[in-house]
Amino acid sequence: MASPAACRNVSARLLKALVGRQEARLGNALKAMSTTTNVSRFEQVTMAPADPILGVSEAFKRDESEKKLNLGVGAYRTEDLQPMVLEVVKKAERKMLESGENKEYLPIEGLAAFNKATAELLLGADNAAIKENRVATIQGLSGTGSLRLGAAFIQRYFPGTTVYISNPTWGNHMNIFNDAGVPWKHYRYFDPKTVGLDFEGMMADIENAPDGSIMLLHGCAHNPTGVDPTPEQWEKIADLIEKKNHMAFFDVAYQGFASGSLDQDASSVRRFVERGMEVLVAQSYSKNLGLYAERIGAINAVVSSADAAARVRSQLKRIARPMYSNPPCHGARIVANVVGDAKMFDEWRAEMQEMAGRIKTVRQRLFDELSSKDKSGKDWSFVLKQIGMFSFTGLNKAQSDNMTNKWHIYMTKDGRISLAGLNLAKCEYLADAIIDSYYNVQ
């Protein structure tokens, strides 16, 4: 019979072995857990490419050159190349603060005072469509969000209908319709030989599109080209769209900011509405009121009856509800206060004309510098014929890359430059860069 001491030794060895096995099991379990943790269920997610427009600003920030110039993003800058908040916006915000506005949810369709003001600004307060309640207006998340609402509405109520988009166009247009599941095609718009409008090609493509198609049109200051149809050409475009039973979907991002006149910049839309044509219109207040970060805009449906307008409004609200529930109030109240107050409205128009005027002055100076420096006789007058904050230089990707790599001038790769980000002091430097890139880079 084993002694008590021997029994204790055996027990100790058994206990040690048991503890060792438990530690091994625990170690293996922890190791397995660690291995499992290191393998993410998101491994299949690939890295998205940088945004072709916003990525320009990111590259600009990384550049340490003192000569660098950001002409990529369409945002207004002062002559000192600084962001600007309009004085009338500051006044509207002080008024809002003093009145003690609360932060309660807005209705799904947005602020009623804003919706009224924005429709009247677009069409004119005395427009028959407004008086007859034939306009359904929903506050949207600036131009992009308003276009997205319109695209979702098209997908739901005009399934399979193709939207025709100008070539070229704002880079986000295709993304918006792709994500909404709406088929799209291009129509010809820009003629690189003349650096102007390919009106014959545009009309031919509208003519050849299946009846009942949707034509996405830039209301003014076409982005990226800055090339707009003349009033006479707009009349012919309206004739053809009406004949083909197409529907126009206007993107109005620059009302008042292009020419300095709110009425002139809305004339294309009003021309269609005065004919009794049904249209969709997306609006933005990023540029003309400088409310870039407020994300304030609207989607408007101008239809044939008050009953149809009520039904369209209800369905736009139905689309908005699961998308973002309801829109933010701050920017909407700024717009409503500015447009609804006669004195502030006049102050806004004056500031808007000042911004538009500065861009026109810069455009003229750039043309003068290009014309004086280029001894080849090339006609640079397209710079003056274009309108709005952009100029489409005609430079290709390789030439645009040279603008960035050699001259530290940041722009989109399609040759678009934002004149709103240029000042008079930099025009000569920009002209040197354009001429070098145009002639020395194939």
CSV table of C-alpha atoms in Angstrom, one decimal:
chain,number,residue,atom,x,y,z
A,1,MET,CA,0.0,0.0,0.0
A,2,ALA,CA,1.4,3.4,-1.1
A,3,SER,CA,2.4,5.8,1.6
A,4,PRO,CA,0.6,9.1,2.0
A,5,ALA,CA,3.5,11.0,0.6
A,6,ALA,CA,3.6,8.9,-2.5
A,7,CYS,CA,-0.1,9.4,-3.0
A,8,ARG,CA,0.4,13.1,-2.7
A,9,ASN,CA,3.1,13.1,-5.3
A,10,VAL,CA,0.9,11.1,-7.8
A,11,SER,CA,-1.9,13.6,-7.2
A,12,ALA,CA,0.3,16.5,-7.8
A,13,ARG,CA,1.6,15.0,-11.0
A,14,LEU,CA,-1.9,14.3,-12.2
A,15,LEU,CA,-3.0,17.8,-11.3
A,16,LYS,CA,0.0,19.3,-13.1
A,17,ALA,CA,-0.8,17.3,-16.2
A,18,LEU,CA,-4.4,18.2,-16.1
A,19,VAL,CA,-3.6,21.9,-15.7
A,20,GLY,CA,-1.1,21.6,-18.6
A,21,ARG,CA,-3.7,20.1,-20.8
A,22,GLN,CA,-6.2,22.9,-19.9
A,23,GLU,CA,-3.6,25.6,-20.6
A,24,ALA,CA,-2.8,24.0,-24.0
A,25,ARG,CA,-6.5,23.9,-24.9
A,26,LEU,CA,-6.9,27.5,-23.8
A,27,GLY,CA,-3.8,28.5,-25.7
A,28,ASN,CA,-5.1,26.8,-28.9
A,29,ALA,CA,-8.5,28.4,-28.4
A,30,LEU,CA,-7.0,31.9,-28.0
A,31,LYS,CA,-4.8,31.2,-31.1
A,32,ALA,CA,-7.8,30.2,-33.1
A,33,MET,CA,-9.7,33.2,-32.0
A,34,SER,CA,-6.8,35.5,-32.9
A,35,THR,CA,-6.6,33.9,-36.3
A,36,THR,CA,-10.3,34.2,-36.8
A,37,THR,CA,-10.2,37.9,-35.8
A,38,ASN,CA,-7.4,38.7,-38.2
A,39,VAL,CA,-9.4,37.4,-41.2
A,40,SER,CA,-12.0,40.2,-41.7
A,41,ARG,CA,-15.4,39.4,-43.2
A,42,PHE,CA,-14.8,42.6,-45.3
A,43,GLU,CA,-11.8,41.1,-47.1
A,44,GLN,CA,-13.8,41.1,-50.4
A,45,VAL,CA,-14.2,44.9,-50.2
A,46,THR,CA,-11.8,46.6,-52.6
A,47,MET,CA,-10.4,50.1,-52.3
A,48,ALA,CA,-12.5,52.7,-54.2
A,49,PRO,CA,-10.7,55.1,-56.6
A,50,ALA,CA,-10.3,58.7,-55.5
A,51,ASP,CA,-13.1,61.0,-56.6
A,52,PRO,CA,-12.0,62.6,-59.8
A,53,ILE,CA,-13.0,66.1,-58.6
A,54,LEU,CA,-12.6,66.0,-54.8
A,55,GLY,CA,-9.4,64.0,-55.2
A,56,VAL,CA,-7.9,67.0,-56.9
A,57,SER,CA,-8.1,69.0,-53.7
A,58,GLU,CA,-6.6,66.2,-51.7
A,59,ALA,CA,-3.6,66.2,-54.0
A,60,PHE,CA,-3.4,70.0,-53.9
A,61,LYS,CA,-3.1,69.9,-50.1
A,62,ARG,CA,-0.2,67.5,-50.3
A,63,ASP,CA,1.8,69.7,-52.7
A,64,GLU,CA,4.3,71.9,-50.8
A,65,SER,CA,5.1,74.2,-53.8
A,66,GLU,CA,4.5,77.9,-53.2
A,67,LYS,CA,3.3,78.2,-56.8
A,68,LYS,CA,0.5,75.7,-56.4
A,69,LEU,CA,-3.0,76.6,-57.6
A,70,ASN,CA,-6.2,74.7,-57.1
A,71,LEU,CA,-8.6,75.1,-60.1
A,72,GLY,CA,-10.3,71.7,-59.6
A,73,VAL,CA,-13.3,72.1,-57.3
A,74,GLY,CA,-16.1,74.5,-58.3
A,75,ALA,CA,-16.1,76.7,-55.2
A,76,TYR,CA,-15.8,80.5,-55.3
A,77,ARG,CA,-12.8,82.3,-53.9
A,78,THR,CA,-12.1,86.0,-53.3
A,79,GLU,CA,-9.3,87.9,-55.1
A,80,ASP,CA,-7.1,86.7,-52.2
A,81,LEU,CA,-8.1,83.1,-53.1
A,82,GLN,CA,-9.9,82.6,-49.8
A,83,PRO,CA,-13.4,81.1,-49.2
A,84,MET,CA,-16.2,83.7,-48.8
A,85,VAL,CA,-19.3,83.8,-46.7
A,86,LEU,CA,-21.8,86.3,-48.2
A,87,GLU,CA,-22.6,89.2,-46.0
A,88,VAL,CA,-26.3,88.6,-46.6
A,89,VAL,CA,-25.9,85.1,-45.3
A,90,LYS,CA,-24.3,86.4,-42.1
A,91,LYS,CA,-27.2,88.8,-41.7
A,92,ALA,CA,-29.8,86.0,-42.3
A,93,GLU,CA,-28.0,83.9,-39.7
A,94,ARG,CA,-28.0,86.7,-37.1
A,95,LYS,CA,-31.7,87.2,-37.8
A,96,MET,CA,-32.3,83.4,-37.2
A,97,LEU,CA,-30.4,83.5,-34.0
A,98,GLU,CA,-32.2,86.5,-32.6
A,99,SER,CA,-35.6,85.0,-33.4
A,100,GLY,CA,-34.8,81.9,-31.4
A,101,GLU,CA,-35.5,79.3,-34.1
A,102,ASN,CA,-35.7,75.8,-32.8
A,103,LYS,CA,-34.1,72.6,-34.1
A,104,GLU,CA,-37.3,70.5,-34.5
A,105,TYR,CA,-37.6,68.1,-37.4
A,106,LEU,CA,-38.8,69.6,-40.7
A,107,PRO,CA,-41.6,67.8,-42.6
A,108,ILE,CA,-40.4,65.2,-45.1
A,109,GLU,CA,-40.9,67.7,-47.9
A,110,GLY,CA,-38.8,70.4,-46.1
A,111,LEU,CA,-39.4,73.9,-45.0
A,112,ALA,CA,-42.6,75.3,-46.5
A,113,ALA,CA,-41.2,78.9,-46.8
A,114,PHE,CA,-38.2,77.6,-48.6
A,115,ASN,CA,-40.2,75.5,-51.1
A,116,LYS,CA,-42.4,78.4,-51.9
A,117,ALA,CA,-39.4,80.8,-52.3
A,118,THR,CA,-37.3,78.4,-54.4
A,119,ALA,CA,-40.1,77.6,-56.9
A,120,GLU,CA,-40.9,81.3,-57.3
A,121,LEU,CA,-37.2,82.1,-57.8
A,122,LEU,CA,-37.0,79.4,-60.5
A,123,LEU,CA,-40.1,80.1,-62.4
A,124,GLY,CA,-41.1,83.7,-61.4
A,125,ALA,CA,-43.7,84.4,-58.8
A,126,ASP,CA,-46.3,85.2,-61.4
A,127,ASN,CA,-45.8,82.0,-63.4
A,128,ALA,CA,-49.1,80.3,-64.3
A,129,ALA,CA,-47.8,76.9,-63.1
A,130,ILE,CA,-47.3,78.3,-59.6
A,131,LYS,CA,-50.7,80.1,-59.5
A,132,GLU,CA,-52.4,76.9,-60.7
A,133,ASN,CA,-50.6,74.8,-58.1
A,134,ARG,CA,-49.0,72.6,-60.8
A,135,VAL,CA,-45.5,72.6,-59.2
A,136,ALA,CA,-44.5,69.9,-56.8
A,137,THR,CA,-41.4,71.1,-54.8
A,138,ILE,CA,-39.4,69.0,-52.3
A,139,GLN,CA,-36.4,70.3,-50.4
A,140,GLY,CA,-33.4,68.1,-51.3
A,141,LEU,CA,-29.8,67.7,-50.2
A,142,SER,CA,-28.4,70.3,-52.5
A,143,GLY,CA,-28.1,69.6,-56.2
A,144,THR,CA,-26.8,66.1,-55.9
A,145,GLY,CA,-29.5,65.0,-53.5
A,146,SER,CA,-32.2,66.6,-55.5
A,147,LEU,CA,-31.0,64.9,-58.7
A,148,ARG,CA,-30.9,61.6,-56.8
A,149,LEU,CA,-34.5,62.0,-55.7
A,150,GLY,CA,-35.5,62.7,-59.3
A,151,ALA,CA,-33.5,59.7,-60.5
A,152,ALA,CA,-35.3,57.4,-58.0
A,153,PHE,CA,-38.6,58.9,-59.1
A,154,ILE,CA,-37.8,58.1,-62.7
A,155,GLN,CA,-36.7,54.5,-61.9
A,156,ARG,CA,-40.0,53.9,-60.0
A,157,TYR,CA,-42.5,55.6,-62.3
A,158,PHE,CA,-40.8,55.6,-65.7
A,159,PRO,CA,-39.1,52.2,-65.5
A,160,GLY,CA,-36.8,51.3,-68.4
A,161,THR,CA,-36.8,54.9,-69.8
A,162,THR,CA,-33.4,56.1,-70.8
A,163,VAL,CA,-32.0,59.4,-69.6
A,164,TYR,CA,-29.8,61.1,-72.1
A,165,ILE,CA,-26.8,63.0,-70.7
A,166,SER,CA,-24.6,65.5,-72.5
A,167,ASN,CA,-21.1,64.4,-73.4
A,168,PRO,CA,-19.2,65.7,-71.5
A,169,THR,CA,-21.1,66.4,-68.3
A,170,TRP,CA,-20.5,66.8,-64.6
A,171,GLY,CA,-18.8,63.7,-63.4
A,172,ASN,CA,-21.4,62.8,-60.7
A,173,HIS,CA,-24.4,62.7,-63.1
A,174,MET,CA,-23.6,59.2,-64.3
A,175,ASN,CA,-23.0,58.0,-60.7
A,176,ILE,CA,-26.4,59.3,-59.6
A,177,PHE,CA,-28.3,57.5,-62.4
A,178,ASN,CA,-26.2,54.4,-62.1
A,179,ASP,CA,-26.9,54.1,-58.4
A,180,ALA,CA,-30.7,54.7,-59.0
A,181,GLY,CA,-30.7,51.9,-61.5
A,182,VAL,CA,-31.7,54.2,-64.4
A,183,PRO,CA,-30.3,53.5,-67.9
A,184,TRP,CA,-28.5,56.4,-69.6
A,185,LYS,CA,-26.8,57.3,-72.8
A,186,HIS,CA,-24.8,60.3,-74.0
A,187,TYR,CA,-25.9,62.9,-76.5
A,188,ARG,CA,-23.3,64.9,-78.3
A,189,TYR,CA,-22.7,68.4,-76.9
A,190,PHE,CA,-19.1,69.6,-77.2
A,191,ASP,CA,-17.1,70.1,-80.4
A,192,PRO,CA,-13.4,69.9,-79.6
A,193,LYS,CA,-12.5,71.5,-83.0
A,194,THR,CA,-14.3,74.7,-82.2
A,195,VAL,CA,-14.2,74.4,-78.4
A,196,GLY,CA,-17.9,75.2,-78.7
A,197,LEU,CA,-21.3,73.6,-78.9
A,198,ASP,CA,-21.9,70.7,-81.3
A,199,PHE,CA,-25.5,71.8,-81.9
A,200,GLU,CA,-26.1,69.7,-85.0
A,201,GLY,CA,-24.8,66.6,-83.2
A,202,MET,CA,-26.9,67.4,-80.1
A,203,MET,CA,-30.1,67.8,-82.2
A,204,ALA,CA,-29.5,64.7,-84.2
A,205,ASP,CA,-29.1,62.6,-81.0
A,206,ILE,CA,-32.3,64.1,-79.5
A,207,GLU,CA,-34.1,63.3,-82.7
A,208,ASN,CA,-32.8,59.7,-82.8
A,209,ALA,CA,-33.7,59.0,-79.2
A,210,PRO,CA,-36.8,56.8,-78.7
A,211,ASP,CA,-39.9,58.9,-78.2
A,212,GLY,CA,-40.6,59.6,-74.5
A,213,SER,CA,-37.0,59.6,-73.5
A,214,ILE,CA,-35.7,62.0,-70.8
A,215,MET,CA,-33.1,64.6,-71.6
A,216,LEU,CA,-30.9,65.9,-68.8
A,217,LEU,CA,-30.1,69.5,-69.6
A,218,HIS,CA,-27.9,72.1,-67.9
A,219,GLY,CA,-30.1,75.1,-67.2
A,220,CYS,CA,-27.2,77.5,-67.6
A,221,ALA,CA,-23.3,77.5,-67.3
A,222,HIS,CA,-22.9,74.0,-68.6
A,223,ASN,CA,-20.5,72.0,-66.5
A,224,PRO,CA,-17.7,71.3,-67.4
A,225,THR,CA,-17.6,73.2,-70.7
A,226,GLY,CA,-19.1,76.6,-69.9
A,227,VAL,CA,-20.8,76.4,-73.3
A,228,ASP,CA,-24.5,77.2,-73.4
A,229,PRO,CA,-27.0,77.2,-76.3
A,230,THR,CA,-28.1,80.6,-77.6
A,231,PRO,CA,-31.7,81.6,-77.0
A,232,GLU,CA,-32.5,80.7,-80.6
A,233,GLN,CA,-30.9,77.3,-80.1
A,234,TRP,CA,-32.9,76.7,-76.9
A,235,GLU,CA,-36.0,77.4,-78.8
A,236,LYS,CA,-35.1,74.7,-81.4
A,237,ILE,CA,-34.2,72.3,-78.6
A,238,ALA,CA,-37.6,72.8,-77.0
A,239,ASP,CA,-39.3,72.4,-80.3
A,240,LEU,CA,-37.6,69.0,-80.9
A,241,ILE,CA,-38.2,67.7,-77.3
A,242,GLU,CA,-41.8,68.6,-77.6
A,243,LYS,CA,-42.1,67.0,-81.0
A,244,LYS,CA,-40.5,63.8,-79.8
A,245,ASN,CA,-42.6,63.7,-76.6
A,246,HIS,CA,-39.4,63.7,-74.5
A,247,MET,CA,-39.3,65.1,-71.0
A,248,ALA,CA,-36.6,67.6,-70.0
A,249,PHE,CA,-34.8,67.2,-66.6
A,250,PHE,CA,-33.0,70.4,-65.9
A,251,ASP,CA,-30.0,70.6,-63.6
A,252,VAL,CA,-29.9,74.3,-62.3
A,253,ALA,CA,-26.8,74.7,-60.2
A,254,TYR,CA,-25.8,78.3,-61.1
A,255,GLN,CA,-28.9,80.4,-61.3
A,256,GLY,CA,-27.8,84.0,-61.0
A,257,PHE,CA,-24.2,83.0,-60.6
A,258,ALA,CA,-23.5,82.6,-64.3
A,259,SER,CA,-24.6,85.9,-65.8
A,260,GLY,CA,-25.4,87.8,-62.6
A,261,SER,CA,-29.1,87.7,-63.4
A,262,LEU,CA,-31.5,85.3,-61.8
A,263,ASP,CA,-34.0,85.7,-64.5
A,264,GLN,CA,-31.6,85.3,-67.4
A,265,ASP,CA,-30.1,82.2,-66.0
A,266,ALA,CA,-33.6,80.6,-65.5
A,267,SER,CA,-34.8,81.5,-69.0
A,268,SER,CA,-34.2,78.0,-70.5
A,269,VAL,CA,-36.4,76.4,-67.9
A,270,ARG,CA,-39.1,79.1,-68.1
A,271,ARG,CA,-39.1,78.7,-71.9
A,272,PHE,CA,-40.2,75.0,-71.6
A,273,VAL,CA,-42.7,75.7,-68.8
A,274,GLU,CA,-44.3,78.6,-70.7
A,275,ARG,CA,-45.0,76.1,-73.6
A,276,GLY,CA,-46.9,73.9,-71.1
A,277,MET,CA,-44.3,71.2,-71.2
A,278,GLU,CA,-43.9,69.0,-68.1
A,279,VAL,CA,-40.3,69.1,-66.7
A,280,LEU,CA,-38.2,68.1,-63.7
A,281,VAL,CA,-35.8,70.6,-62.3
A,282,ALA,CA,-33.1,70.1,-59.7
A,283,GLN,CA,-31.8,73.3,-57.9
A,284,SER,CA,-28.8,74.1,-55.7
A,285,TYR,CA,-27.8,77.0,-53.6
A,286,SER,CA,-24.2,76.0,-53.1
A,287,LYS,CA,-22.8,78.5,-55.7
A,288,ASN,CA,-25.2,81.4,-55.8
A,289,LEU,CA,-25.5,81.8,-52.0
A,290,GLY,CA,-22.2,80.1,-51.2
A,291,LEU,CA,-24.0,77.5,-49.0
A,292,TYR,CA,-21.7,74.7,-50.0
A,293,ALA,CA,-21.7,72.9,-46.7
A,294,GLU,CA,-25.4,73.5,-45.9
A,295,ARG,CA,-26.5,71.0,-48.7
A,296,ILE,CA,-29.6,73.0,-49.6
A,297,GLY,CA,-31.5,72.5,-52.9
A,298,ALA,CA,-34.8,71.2,-54.3
A,299,ILE,CA,-36.4,68.9,-56.8
A,300,ASN,CA,-39.3,70.5,-58.7
A,301,ALA,CA,-41.8,68.7,-60.9
A,302,VAL,CA,-43.8,71.1,-63.1
A,303,VAL,CA,-46.8,69.1,-64.3
A,304,SER,CA,-50.1,69.5,-66.2
A,305,SER,CA,-52.6,69.7,-63.2
A,306,ALA,CA,-52.8,70.4,-59.5
A,307,ASP,CA,-54.0,66.9,-58.9
A,308,ALA,CA,-50.9,65.4,-60.7
A,309,ALA,CA,-48.7,67.8,-58.7
A,310,ALA,CA,-50.2,66.6,-55.4
A,311,ARG,CA,-49.7,62.9,-56.4
A,312,VAL,CA,-46.1,63.5,-57.5
A,313,ARG,CA,-45.3,65.4,-54.3
A,314,SER,CA,-46.6,62.5,-52.2
A,315,GLN,CA,-44.4,60.0,-54.0
A,316,LEU,CA,-41.3,62.2,-53.8
A,317,LYS,CA,-41.9,62.3,-50.1
A,318,ARG,CA,-42.3,58.5,-50.0
A,319,ILE,CA,-38.9,58.2,-51.7
A,320,ALA,CA,-37.2,60.7,-49.4
A,321,ARG,CA,-38.5,59.1,-46.2
A,322,PRO,CA,-36.4,55.9,-46.2
A,323,MET,CA,-33.5,57.7,-47.9
A,324,TYR,CA,-32.8,60.4,-45.3
A,325,SER,CA,-36.2,60.9,-43.5
A,326,ASN,CA,-36.3,64.7,-43.7
A,327,PRO,CA,-33.9,67.5,-44.7
A,328,PRO,CA,-31.8,69.9,-42.6
A,329,CYS,CA,-33.3,73.2,-41.6
A,330,HIS,CA,-30.4,75.7,-41.4
A,331,GLY,CA,-29.7,76.3,-45.1
A,332,ALA,CA,-33.4,76.3,-45.9
A,333,ARG,CA,-34.1,79.1,-43.4
A,334,ILE,CA,-31.2,81.1,-44.8
A,335,VAL,CA,-32.7,80.9,-48.3
A,336,ALA,CA,-36.2,81.6,-47.1
A,337,ASN,CA,-35.0,84.6,-45.1
A,338,VAL,CA,-33.0,86.1,-48.0
A,339,VAL,CA,-35.5,85.5,-50.7
A,340,GLY,CA,-38.4,86.5,-48.5
A,341,ASP,CA,-37.0,89.8,-47.4
A,342,ALA,CA,-37.0,92.5,-50.1
A,343,LYS,CA,-33.9,94.3,-48.7
A,344,MET,CA,-31.9,91.2,-48.1
A,345,PHE,CA,-32.9,89.9,-51.6
A,346,ASP,CA,-31.5,93.1,-53.2
A,347,GLU,CA,-28.3,92.7,-51.1
A,348,TRP,CA,-28.0,89.1,-52.3
A,349,ARG,CA,-28.4,90.1,-56.0
A,350,ALA,CA,-25.7,92.7,-55.6
A,351,GLU,CA,-23.3,90.3,-54.0
A,352,MET,CA,-24.1,87.7,-56.6
A,353,GLN,CA,-23.4,90.2,-59.4
A,354,GLU,CA,-20.1,91.0,-57.7
A,355,MET,CA,-19.1,87.3,-57.7
A,356,ALA,CA,-20.2,86.8,-61.3
A,357,GLY,CA,-18.4,90.1,-62.3
A,358,ARG,CA,-15.1,89.0,-60.7
A,359,ILE,CA,-15.2,85.7,-62.6
A,360,LYS,CA,-15.8,87.6,-65.9
A,361,THR,CA,-12.9,89.9,-65.2
A,362,VAL,CA,-10.6,87.0,-64.5
A,363,ARG,CA,-11.9,85.3,-67.7
A,364,GLN,CA,-11.0,88.5,-69.7
A,365,ARG,CA,-7.6,88.7,-68.2
A,366,LEU,CA,-6.8,85.1,-68.9
A,367,PHE,CA,-7.9,85.6,-72.6
A,368,ASP,CA,-5.7,88.7,-72.8
A,369,GLU,CA,-2.6,86.9,-71.4
A,370,LEU,CA,-3.1,83.9,-73.7
A,371,SER,CA,-3.6,86.0,-76.8
A,372,SER,CA,-0.5,88.2,-76.1
A,373,LYS,CA,1.8,85.3,-75.2
A,374,ASP,CA,0.8,82.9,-78.1
A,375,LYS,CA,2.4,84.1,-81.3
A,376,SER,CA,1.0,81.3,-83.4
A,377,GLY,CA,-2.2,83.1,-84.2
A,378,LYS,CA,-4.4,80.5,-82.4
A,379,ASP,CA,-7.9,81.8,-81.5
A,380,TRP,CA,-8.4,81.8,-77.8
A,381,SER,CA,-11.8,83.6,-78.0
A,382,PHE,CA,-13.6,80.5,-76.7
A,383,VAL,CA,-12.5,81.5,-73.2
A,384,LEU,CA,-14.6,84.6,-73.5
A,385,LYS,CA,-17.6,82.8,-75.2
A,386,GLN,CA,-17.9,80.3,-72.3
A,387,ILE,CA,-19.9,81.3,-69.3
A,388,GLY,CA,-20.0,80.6,-65.5
A,389,MET,CA,-17.3,79.5,-63.2
A,390,PHE,CA,-15.6,77.0,-65.5
A,391,SER,CA,-13.5,77.1,-68.7
A,392,PHE,CA,-13.0,74.0,-70.8
A,393,THR,CA,-9.5,74.6,-72.0
A,394,GLY,CA,-9.4,71.8,-74.6
A,395,LEU,CA,-6.3,70.2,-72.9
A,396,ASN,CA,-6.2,66.5,-73.0
A,397,LYS,CA,-5.2,64.2,-70.1
A,398,ALA,CA,-1.5,64.2,-70.8
A,399,GLN,CA,-1.5,68.0,-71.1
A,400,SER,CA,-3.6,68.3,-67.9
A,401,ASP,CA,-1.1,66.1,-66.1
A,402,ASN,CA,1.7,68.4,-67.3
A,403,MET,CA,-0.2,71.3,-65.8
A,404,THR,CA,-0.1,69.6,-62.4
A,405,ASN,CA,3.3,67.8,-62.5
A,406,LYS,CA,5.3,70.7,-63.9
A,407,TRP,CA,3.3,73.8,-63.0
A,408,HIS,CA,1.6,72.7,-59.8
A,409,ILE,CA,-1.8,73.7,-61.2
A,410,TYR,CA,-4.5,71.2,-60.1
A,411,MET,CA,-7.5,70.6,-62.4
A,412,THR,CA,-9.7,67.8,-63.6
A,413,LYS,CA,-8.2,65.5,-66.2
A,414,ASP,CA,-10.7,66.5,-68.9
A,415,GLY,CA,-9.2,70.0,-69.1
A,416,ARG,CA,-11.7,71.9,-67.0
A,417,ILE,CA,-10.4,74.7,-64.9
A,418,SER,CA,-12.5,76.6,-62.3
A,419,LEU,CA,-12.0,80.3,-62.9
A,420,ALA,CA,-13.7,80.9,-59.5
A,421,GLY,CA,-10.5,79.7,-57.9
A,422,LEU,CA,-8.3,82.1,-60.0
A,423,ASN,CA,-7.3,85.7,-59.3
A,424,LEU,CA,-5.9,88.4,-61.6
A,425,ALA,CA,-2.4,88.0,-60.1
A,426,LYS,CA,-2.2,84.3,-61.2
A,427,CYS,CA,-3.6,84.8,-64.8
A,428,GLU,CA,-0.1,85.2,-66.4
A,429,TYR,CA,1.3,82.1,-64.7
A,430,LEU,CA,-1.8,80.1,-65.7
A,431,ALA,CA,-1.5,81.3,-69.3
A,432,ASP,CA,2.2,80.3,-69.4
A,433,ALA,CA,1.2,76.8,-68.1
A,434,ILE,CA,-1.6,76.4,-70.7
A,435,ILE,CA,0.6,77.4,-73.6
A,436,ASP,CA,3.5,75.2,-72.5
A,437,SER,CA,1.1,72.2,-72.0
A,438,TYR,CA,-0.8,72.8,-75.3
A,439,TYR,CA,2.2,73.1,-77.5
A,440,ASN,CA,4.9,70.9,-75.8
A,441,VAL,CA,2.8,67.9,-74.7
A,442,GLN,CA,1.1,65.6,-77.2
